[in-house]
Each structure stands twice: as C-alpha cells, then as structure tokens.
Tab-separated table of C-alpha atoms in Angstrom:
chain	number	residue	atom	x	y	z
A	1	MET	CA	105.619	228.004	82.142
A	2	PRO	CA	102.174	227.191	80.648
A	3	ILE	CA	100.098	229.755	78.761
A	4	ARG	CA	97.194	230.808	81.107
A	5	THR	CA	94.366	230.705	78.180
A	6	ASP	CA	91.904	229.364	80.643
A	7	ARG	CA	91.672	232.955	81.367
A	8	ILE	CA	90.197	234.104	78.098
A	9	GLU	CA	86.353	233.944	78.456
A	10	THR	CA	85.280	234.950	75.118
A	11	TRP	CA	86.372	233.697	71.651
A	12	ALA	CA	85.334	234.857	68.703
A	13	PHE	CA	85.941	233.843	65.230
A	14	VAL	CA	85.951	236.505	62.222
A	15	THR	CA	85.888	234.652	58.742
A	16	GLY	CA	84.387	234.983	55.461
A	17	VAL	CA	85.948	234.870	51.584
A	18	ILE	CA	89.348	235.694	50.770
A	19	ARG	CA	89.564	239.943	50.857
A	20	SER	CA	86.239	240.511	52.166
A	21	GLY	CA	87.583	242.751	54.757
A	22	THR	CA	88.770	240.369	57.512
A	23	THR	CA	91.839	241.714	58.060
A	24	VAL	CA	90.927	245.163	58.893
A	25	LEU	CA	87.675	243.689	61.327
A	26	GLY	CA	89.955	241.416	63.105
A	27	THR	CA	92.487	244.600	63.806
A	28	VAL	CA	89.544	246.762	65.297
A	29	LEU	CA	88.204	243.936	67.169
A	30	THR	CA	91.566	243.660	68.849
A	31	LEU	CA	92.337	247.367	69.830
A	32	PRO	CA	91.955	246.633	73.752
A	33	ARG	CA	94.903	244.916	75.388
A	34	SER	CA	92.867	242.284	77.114
A	35	VAL	CA	91.987	240.975	73.474
A	36	ASP	CA	94.471	238.673	71.653
A	37	TYR	CA	94.664	238.521	67.998
A	38	ILE	CA	95.247	234.980	66.223
A	39	HIS	CA	95.727	236.131	62.492
A	40	GLU	CA	95.026	232.823	60.148
A	41	PRO	CA	95.745	230.065	62.506
A	42	PHE	CA	94.238	227.653	59.428
A	43	ASN	CA	96.428	229.350	56.779
A	44	GLY	CA	99.882	227.985	57.772
A	45	GLY	CA	99.553	227.417	61.418
A	46	TYR	CA	100.750	224.197	62.653
A	47	THR	CA	100.739	222.273	66.322
A	48	ARG	CA	103.635	222.160	68.168
A	49	GLY	CA	105.611	218.916	68.573
A	50	GLY	CA	104.283	217.033	65.786
A	51	ARG	CA	104.034	220.114	63.401
A	52	GLN	CA	100.439	218.668	62.384
A	53	ALA	CA	98.902	221.705	59.743
A	54	LEU	CA	95.896	223.211	60.960
A	55	LEU	CA	93.947	222.492	57.847
A	56	PRO	CA	90.042	223.853	58.393
A	57	ARG	CA	87.419	221.007	57.261
A	58	TYR	CA	83.602	220.712	57.389
A	59	VAL	CA	82.734	218.697	60.458
A	60	ARG	CA	79.062	217.688	60.719
A	61	PRO	CA	77.598	218.263	64.240
A	62	GLY	CA	77.781	215.076	65.868
A	63	ASP	CA	80.144	213.300	63.941
A	64	ALA	CA	82.301	211.357	66.381
A	65	SER	CA	84.578	209.561	63.663
A	66	ASP	CA	88.229	209.210	64.285
A	67	ALA	CA	89.103	211.889	61.518
A	68	ALA	CA	86.545	214.534	63.252
A	69	GLN	CA	88.336	213.426	66.606
A	70	ALA	CA	91.802	214.130	65.146
A	71	PHE	CA	90.716	217.166	64.074
A	72	ARG	CA	89.229	218.437	67.232
A	73	ARG	CA	92.326	217.405	69.323
A	74	ARG	CA	94.225	219.499	66.796
A	75	VAL	CA	92.192	222.300	66.901
A	76	ALA	CA	92.159	222.071	70.866
A	77	ARG	CA	96.144	222.944	70.860
A	78	LEU	CA	94.871	226.198	68.921
A	79	TYR	CA	93.064	227.301	71.682
A	80	ALA	CA	95.898	226.304	74.126
A	81	TYR	CA	98.366	228.694	72.098
A	82	ASP	CA	100.365	225.093	71.606
A	83	ILE	CA	100.859	225.972	68.013
A	84	GLY	CA	103.173	227.871	65.605
A	85	MET	CA	103.007	229.866	62.486
A	86	ARG	CA	104.876	230.374	59.584
A	87	THR	CA	105.832	234.063	57.648
A	88	ALA	CA	103.588	234.648	54.734
A	89	HIS	CA	105.295	236.202	51.744
A	90	HIS	CA	103.342	237.664	48.918
A	91	ASP	CA	104.958	239.120	45.520
A	92	ALA	CA	103.755	242.163	45.867
A	93	ASP	CA	105.510	242.860	49.112
A	94	SER	CA	107.688	246.006	49.327
A	95	TRP	CA	111.489	245.359	50.006
A	96	SER	CA	110.776	247.379	53.019
A	97	ARG	CA	107.912	244.962	54.035
A	98	ARG	CA	110.095	241.809	53.398
A	99	ALA	CA	112.668	243.391	55.620
A	100	LEU	CA	110.374	244.041	58.200
A	101	LYS	CA	108.999	240.467	57.958
A	102	ALA	CA	112.291	239.014	57.848
A	103	LEU	CA	112.993	240.703	61.326
A	104	VAL	CA	109.514	240.114	62.988
A	105	GLY	CA	107.697	237.761	60.708
A	106	SER	CA	104.344	238.523	59.238
A	107	ARG	CA	100.981	239.044	60.838
A	108	GLY	CA	100.567	235.526	61.816
A	109	PRO	CA	103.827	234.575	64.183
A	110	PHE	CA	103.857	238.504	64.968
A	111	TYR	CA	100.531	238.274	66.811
A	112	LEU	CA	100.662	234.903	68.048
A	113	ARG	CA	104.043	235.903	69.776
A	114	LEU	CA	102.187	238.554	71.531
A	115	ALA	CA	99.129	236.784	72.460
A	116	LYS	CA	101.593	233.933	74.184
A	117	LEU	CA	103.242	236.938	76.157
A	118	ASN	CA	99.784	238.867	77.244
A	119	PRO	CA	99.486	238.757	80.858
A	120	PHE	CA	96.311	240.565	80.307
A	121	HIS	CA	93.966	238.727	78.343
A	122	ARG	CA	90.391	238.020	78.864
A	123	ALA	CA	89.274	237.539	75.065
A	124	ALA	CA	90.681	236.094	71.648
A	125	VAL	CA	89.839	237.021	68.096
A	126	LEU	CA	90.744	234.292	65.775
A	127	LYS	CA	90.462	235.744	62.115
A	128	ASP	CA	90.902	233.436	59.297
A	129	PRO	CA	88.683	233.221	55.895
A	130	MET	CA	90.378	229.962	55.204
A	131	GLY	CA	88.876	228.102	58.127
A	132	ARG	CA	85.095	229.603	56.985
A	133	MET	CA	83.768	225.944	56.890
A	134	ALA	CA	84.724	224.974	60.672
A	135	ALA	CA	82.773	228.164	61.863
A	136	GLU	CA	79.805	225.816	63.098
A	137	PHE	CA	82.280	223.371	64.767
A	138	LEU	CA	84.142	226.175	66.253
A	139	TYR	CA	80.786	227.384	67.950
A	140	ARG	CA	79.328	223.914	69.076
A	141	GLU	CA	82.910	222.568	70.303
A	142	PHE	CA	84.665	225.552	71.686
A	143	ASP	CA	82.126	228.296	72.497
A	144	THR	CA	83.585	230.397	69.705
A	145	THR	CA	81.030	233.097	68.221
A	146	PRO	CA	81.574	233.360	64.403
A	147	VAL	CA	81.548	236.782	63.198
A	148	ILE	CA	80.320	236.382	59.532
A	149	LEU	CA	81.648	239.164	57.133
A	150	VAL	CA	79.975	239.536	53.539
A	151	ARG	CA	81.281	241.768	50.913
A	152	HIS	CA	79.282	242.454	47.614
A	153	PRO	CA	80.192	240.370	44.831
A	154	VAL	CA	81.461	242.608	42.280
A	155	SER	CA	83.127	244.690	44.965
A	156	LEU	CA	84.847	241.418	45.929
A	157	ALA	CA	85.436	240.632	42.137
A	158	ALA	CA	87.311	244.310	41.689
A	159	SER	CA	89.643	243.491	44.692
A	160	LEU	CA	90.152	239.579	43.090
A	161	LYS	CA	91.484	241.124	40.365
A	162	ARG	CA	93.949	244.100	42.019
A	163	VAL	CA	95.650	240.899	43.656
A	164	GLY	CA	95.264	238.119	41.106
A	165	TRP	CA	93.691	235.704	44.037
A	166	TRP	CA	91.124	233.204	42.531
A	167	PRO	CA	89.210	231.022	45.162
A	168	GLU	CA	88.384	227.479	43.377
A	169	MET	CA	85.273	225.469	43.902
A	170	ARG	CA	87.263	222.278	44.851
A	171	GLU	CA	87.237	222.903	48.275
A	172	PHE	CA	83.270	222.265	48.740
A	173	ALA	CA	83.061	218.926	46.020
A	174	VAL	CA	86.063	217.031	48.267
A	175	GLN	CA	84.126	217.212	51.393
A	176	PRO	CA	81.557	214.552	50.962
A	177	ASP	CA	79.527	215.444	54.384
A	178	LEU	CA	79.270	219.087	53.280
A	179	VAL	CA	78.107	218.200	50.165
A	180	GLU	CA	75.316	216.093	51.576
A	181	ASP	CA	74.477	218.543	54.045
A	182	TYR	CA	74.292	221.390	51.729
A	183	PHE	CA	74.596	220.861	47.928
A	184	ALA	CA	72.811	217.218	47.562
A	185	ASP	CA	70.729	219.171	45.424
A	186	GLU	CA	73.367	221.015	43.468
A	187	GLN	CA	75.946	218.321	42.290
A	188	ALA	CA	76.256	220.312	38.728
A	189	PHE	CA	77.099	223.391	40.094
A	190	LEU	CA	79.598	221.874	42.175
A	191	ALA	CA	81.021	220.223	39.429
A	192	ARG	CA	80.325	222.963	36.610
A	193	GLU	CA	83.319	224.057	34.692
A	194	TRP	CA	83.291	227.801	34.716
A	195	PRO	CA	84.143	230.196	31.776
A	196	SER	CA	86.487	232.242	33.837
A	197	ARG	CA	88.306	232.115	37.287
A	198	LEU	CA	86.411	235.407	37.992
A	199	LEU	CA	82.874	233.465	37.545
A	200	GLU	CA	84.259	230.140	39.573
A	201	ALA	CA	85.385	232.829	41.952
A	202	MET	CA	81.794	234.408	42.294
A	203	ALA	CA	80.577	230.918	42.424
A	204	HIS	CA	82.845	230.076	45.563
A	205	TRP	CA	81.168	233.380	47.386
A	206	ARG	CA	77.692	231.948	46.570
A	207	ALA	CA	78.554	228.737	48.009
A	208	THR	CA	80.422	229.843	51.128
A	209	TYR	CA	77.362	232.519	52.062
A	210	LYS	CA	74.634	229.729	51.091
A	211	VAL	CA	76.561	227.635	54.077
A	212	LEU	CA	77.378	230.087	56.156
A	213	LEU	CA	73.993	232.318	56.353
A	214	GLN	CA	71.913	228.909	56.732
A	215	GLN	CA	73.952	228.083	59.719
A	216	ALA	CA	73.581	231.682	61.044
A	217	GLN	CA	69.882	231.542	60.825
A	218	GLN	CA	70.214	228.739	63.568
A	219	TYR	CA	71.719	230.574	65.993
A	220	PRO	CA	70.774	233.853	66.896
A	221	ASP	CA	74.147	234.798	68.801
A	222	TRP	CA	76.051	234.683	65.276
A	223	GLN	CA	76.953	238.060	64.110
A	224	VAL	CA	76.411	238.632	60.245
A	225	VAL	CA	78.299	242.016	59.138
A	226	ARG	CA	78.126	243.519	55.701
A	227	HIS	CA	81.238	244.770	54.810
A	228	GLU	CA	79.614	247.798	53.144
A	229	ASP	CA	77.907	248.373	56.782
A	230	PHE	CA	81.422	248.652	58.339
A	231	CYS	CA	82.636	251.181	55.522
A	232	GLU	CA	79.777	253.612	55.753
A	233	GLN	CA	79.663	253.267	59.809
A	234	PRO	CA	82.484	251.901	60.960
A	235	VAL	CA	82.896	253.074	64.712
A	236	GLN	CA	78.866	252.263	64.902
A	237	THR	CA	79.249	248.589	63.480
A	238	THR	CA	82.179	247.934	65.391
A	239	ARG	CA	80.774	249.157	68.587
A	240	ARG	CA	77.858	246.891	68.252
A	241	LEU	CA	80.365	243.760	67.783
A	242	TYR	CA	81.825	245.051	70.686
A	243	ASN	CA	78.518	244.795	72.900
A	244	ALA	CA	77.730	241.813	71.138
A	245	LEU	CA	81.039	239.684	71.876
A	246	ASN	CA	81.335	241.161	75.612
A	247	LEU	CA	84.486	243.350	74.599
A	248	PRO	CA	85.363	246.065	76.362
A	249	TRP	CA	84.528	249.803	74.400
A	250	SER	CA	86.534	253.194	75.010
A	251	SER	CA	86.158	256.430	73.156
A	252	ALA	CA	90.112	255.930	72.465
A	253	TYR	CA	88.871	252.956	70.155
A	254	ALA	CA	86.176	255.196	68.248
A	255	ALA	CA	89.111	257.797	67.921
A	256	LYS	CA	91.374	254.761	66.534
A	257	ILE	CA	88.927	253.759	64.089
A	258	ARG	CA	88.391	256.890	62.591
A	259	THR	CA	92.098	257.465	61.857
A	260	LEU	CA	91.932	253.856	60.138
A	261	THR	CA	88.820	254.515	58.013
A	262	GLY	CA	88.532	258.513	57.668
A	263	ALA	CA	88.291	260.302	54.205
A	264	ALA	CA	91.735	261.646	54.999
A	265	ASN	CA	93.012	258.261	53.934
A	266	PRO	CA	93.552	257.280	50.188
A	267	THR	CA	90.816	255.266	48.959
A	268	ARG	CA	93.258	252.962	46.681
A	269	PRO	CA	95.682	250.641	48.707
A	270	ARG	CA	99.121	252.153	49.298
A	271	ALA	CA	101.612	250.539	46.656
A	272	GLY	CA	103.287	247.290	47.505
A	273	ARG	CA	100.252	246.688	49.652
A	274	VAL	CA	98.135	243.201	49.461
A	275	GLN	CA	96.425	244.359	52.295
A	276	ASP	CA	95.966	248.265	53.774
A	277	VAL	CA	93.859	248.547	56.657
A	278	ARG	CA	94.480	252.890	56.333
A	279	ARG	CA	91.654	253.370	53.754
A	280	ASN	CA	88.955	255.850	53.122
A	281	SER	CA	86.483	253.312	53.864
A	282	GLU	CA	83.320	255.593	52.677
A	283	ARG	CA	84.411	255.865	48.903
A	284	LEU	CA	85.307	251.779	48.801
A	285	PHE	CA	82.387	250.095	47.392
A	286	GLU	CA	81.525	252.357	44.710
A	287	MET	CA	85.248	252.518	43.581
A	288	ARG	CA	85.417	248.694	43.377
A	289	ARG	CA	81.833	248.239	41.876
A	290	ASP	CA	82.454	250.931	39.101
A	291	ALA	CA	86.082	249.259	38.189
A	292	VAL	CA	83.706	246.232	37.138
A	293	PRO	CA	82.545	246.587	33.657
A	294	PRO	CA	78.235	246.402	33.255
A	295	GLN	CA	78.388	243.143	31.294
A	296	GLU	CA	80.474	241.683	33.622
A	297	ARG	CA	78.549	242.737	36.731
A	298	ARG	CA	75.499	241.136	34.862
A	299	ARG	CA	77.407	238.007	34.628
A	300	ILE	CA	78.236	237.725	38.199
A	301	PHE	CA	74.589	238.685	39.118
A	302	GLU	CA	73.541	235.557	37.096
A	303	VAL	CA	76.145	233.065	39.397
A	304	VAL	CA	75.099	234.582	43.040
A	305	GLN	CA	71.684	236.385	42.703
A	306	ASP	CA	69.908	233.517	45.125
A	307	VAL	CA	72.310	233.542	48.120
A	308	ALA	CA	73.056	237.653	47.214
A	309	LEU	CA	69.490	238.993	47.176
A	310	ASP	CA	69.186	238.102	50.863
A	311	LEU	CA	71.702	241.028	51.720
A	312	TYR	CA	71.885	242.820	48.578
A	313	SER	CA	69.473	244.580	46.333
A	314	ARG	CA	69.425	244.094	43.012
A	315	GLU	CA	69.966	247.817	42.291
A	316	SER	CA	73.656	247.559	44.136
A	317	PHE	CA	74.632	245.498	41.481
A	318	ALA	CA	74.286	248.437	38.897
A	319	LEU	CA	72.841	246.308	35.924
A	320	ASP	CA	71.145	249.194	34.090
C-alpha cells in the first residue's frame, strides 16, 4: 500500500551549520501527531531500489542540466518517503545508547519508520544541517519553507570543541555554480589555508550564512531564527514558528517545551550524549561563550565579522 504523502500540506526544512541546535528545534516543531519528523535524510539517507545516496548539492535556480534533473528525481523520492536511512553511530555513545540503537535504530531510521506508519500526517519537517546548500532548491522545487537556525560563532566554537567535529571549507569550493553565484570575488577566501581546524570551522560558518542569509532576503516567508533567541524564549520563539508554518499549536506543547528547556535541567549535556535536547537553555550561551578564551574570540571575530554583525553585536563576542 503506497504511503499517502499527498496528504501532507506543509513541508518545512530546518537547517543551519552542524551543532547549531537544529535537532532540538526539529524536535519541538514536530510535537503534534500530525507532523512527521524526517531526521537528516541527506546524511546517510538513500533512495530505495537503487540505493542512491541523497547527497545534497547546490542547484542554481533554472538549472535544467542532466545532473540537476537527476538530483531532483532523487529528492522527489524523499518527498514520497521512498527512501531508507542508516543508523548513525558515534564514538561518544554510551553502552546503553548503543544497545538502544541496535534495537530501534538512531533518530533517522526510527523517525522515518514512524512517518511511514503515520495515518494522521498533515505536515512534515525535514531537519538536516548537511543539506543546507539545497535550501533554495527545496523551496522552489518542492514548496518547502526553510527555517534557518543561526548560532553565535563563539558559542558554536565551544560546542565543536566539545565533540571534535570540524566542518571543512572544501564543500563550497567543489561546487562551481555555488562559487560563481556567491563567492566569485572571494576565491582567495575559499582557497585559504587556515592555521587551525577551529578557524576553518568559523570560515565555514561565515560561508554558510553568507549564502543562506542572502537567499532569505529574497523570500519573505523564510524563517531565520537565532539559537540564542530560542534559548532565551523557547516557547514564544517556537509558537511564532508554528504560526508561520501553519502547524497546530497547543498549550500541551508549551508545557513540553518548558520541560525540555527549563532551569531544572542541567546546562551541560549528560555524560555520553553527543546531542542532549533536555537542557537549561537560558544559561547555555554564556556558558559556551565563556569557555572560549578571549584571544580566540578575537580571532573568530576577525573571520566572521562581516556576516555576523548583521545578526549579533560586537559586544556579544566579549572581546574587551
């Protein structure tokens, strides 16, 4: 029996850089039973049958090349739920978490299985920071509203240090259309050899949001959310997104969000958790920022300032 994804009236795409909080935002946007959660389909997902990887790419508007059309056909199968997903494993997983994944899978295959079985679905949220450069393509081709989550660069730097994940600039340089459309005057920036993996990650932050924020200016229905605003006012920020995305709101969801983000939770993640959605969110920014030494904050600011100052004040970097 085919899965009736034609009943889904609203599609949203939560994205940003890795470690920007897309998992917790994807979680709170999919509290209603009628909203499916598709967790990182571009990170280990594949089409069924031929098992072609759903690797993301930038597709220029109007691109009718064979490569663009092939990518569109693969992504169309995602929207029909005609895909599979592999279980993700992390070195930091505790033994209990490894055992749980062996039974039910990681978030990706687990939530995909629920979505395929959900007879009530009327909306779906695709959550995937790996697919960030496909945001405009998904919007134009599949009527999917991007929700761009932005995390302060210094706070992000502390989070990347904790897990040892380091995004690389190579992904931009190997896409000629992306370079021509957004970095034609910054070839040296894309090719630069960075003195540390941390500063390369900050260059990656700058490049990502240079593209996404320029795109968001063209489309007034795109949603841009600062991670810090969500942390300070999680219920208000989430309810605004529910309204913008036409998702059904309930006071029960507000209570759940308060439970996930309230002061009774630890500020630091629990042991053995790469991702921990149950945190004291109000104190998160200061804790992460203050974990980065002042001299390092200054070097980060030098890399990101022209993009970051559109969203954050210089004072937020605590440079002095």
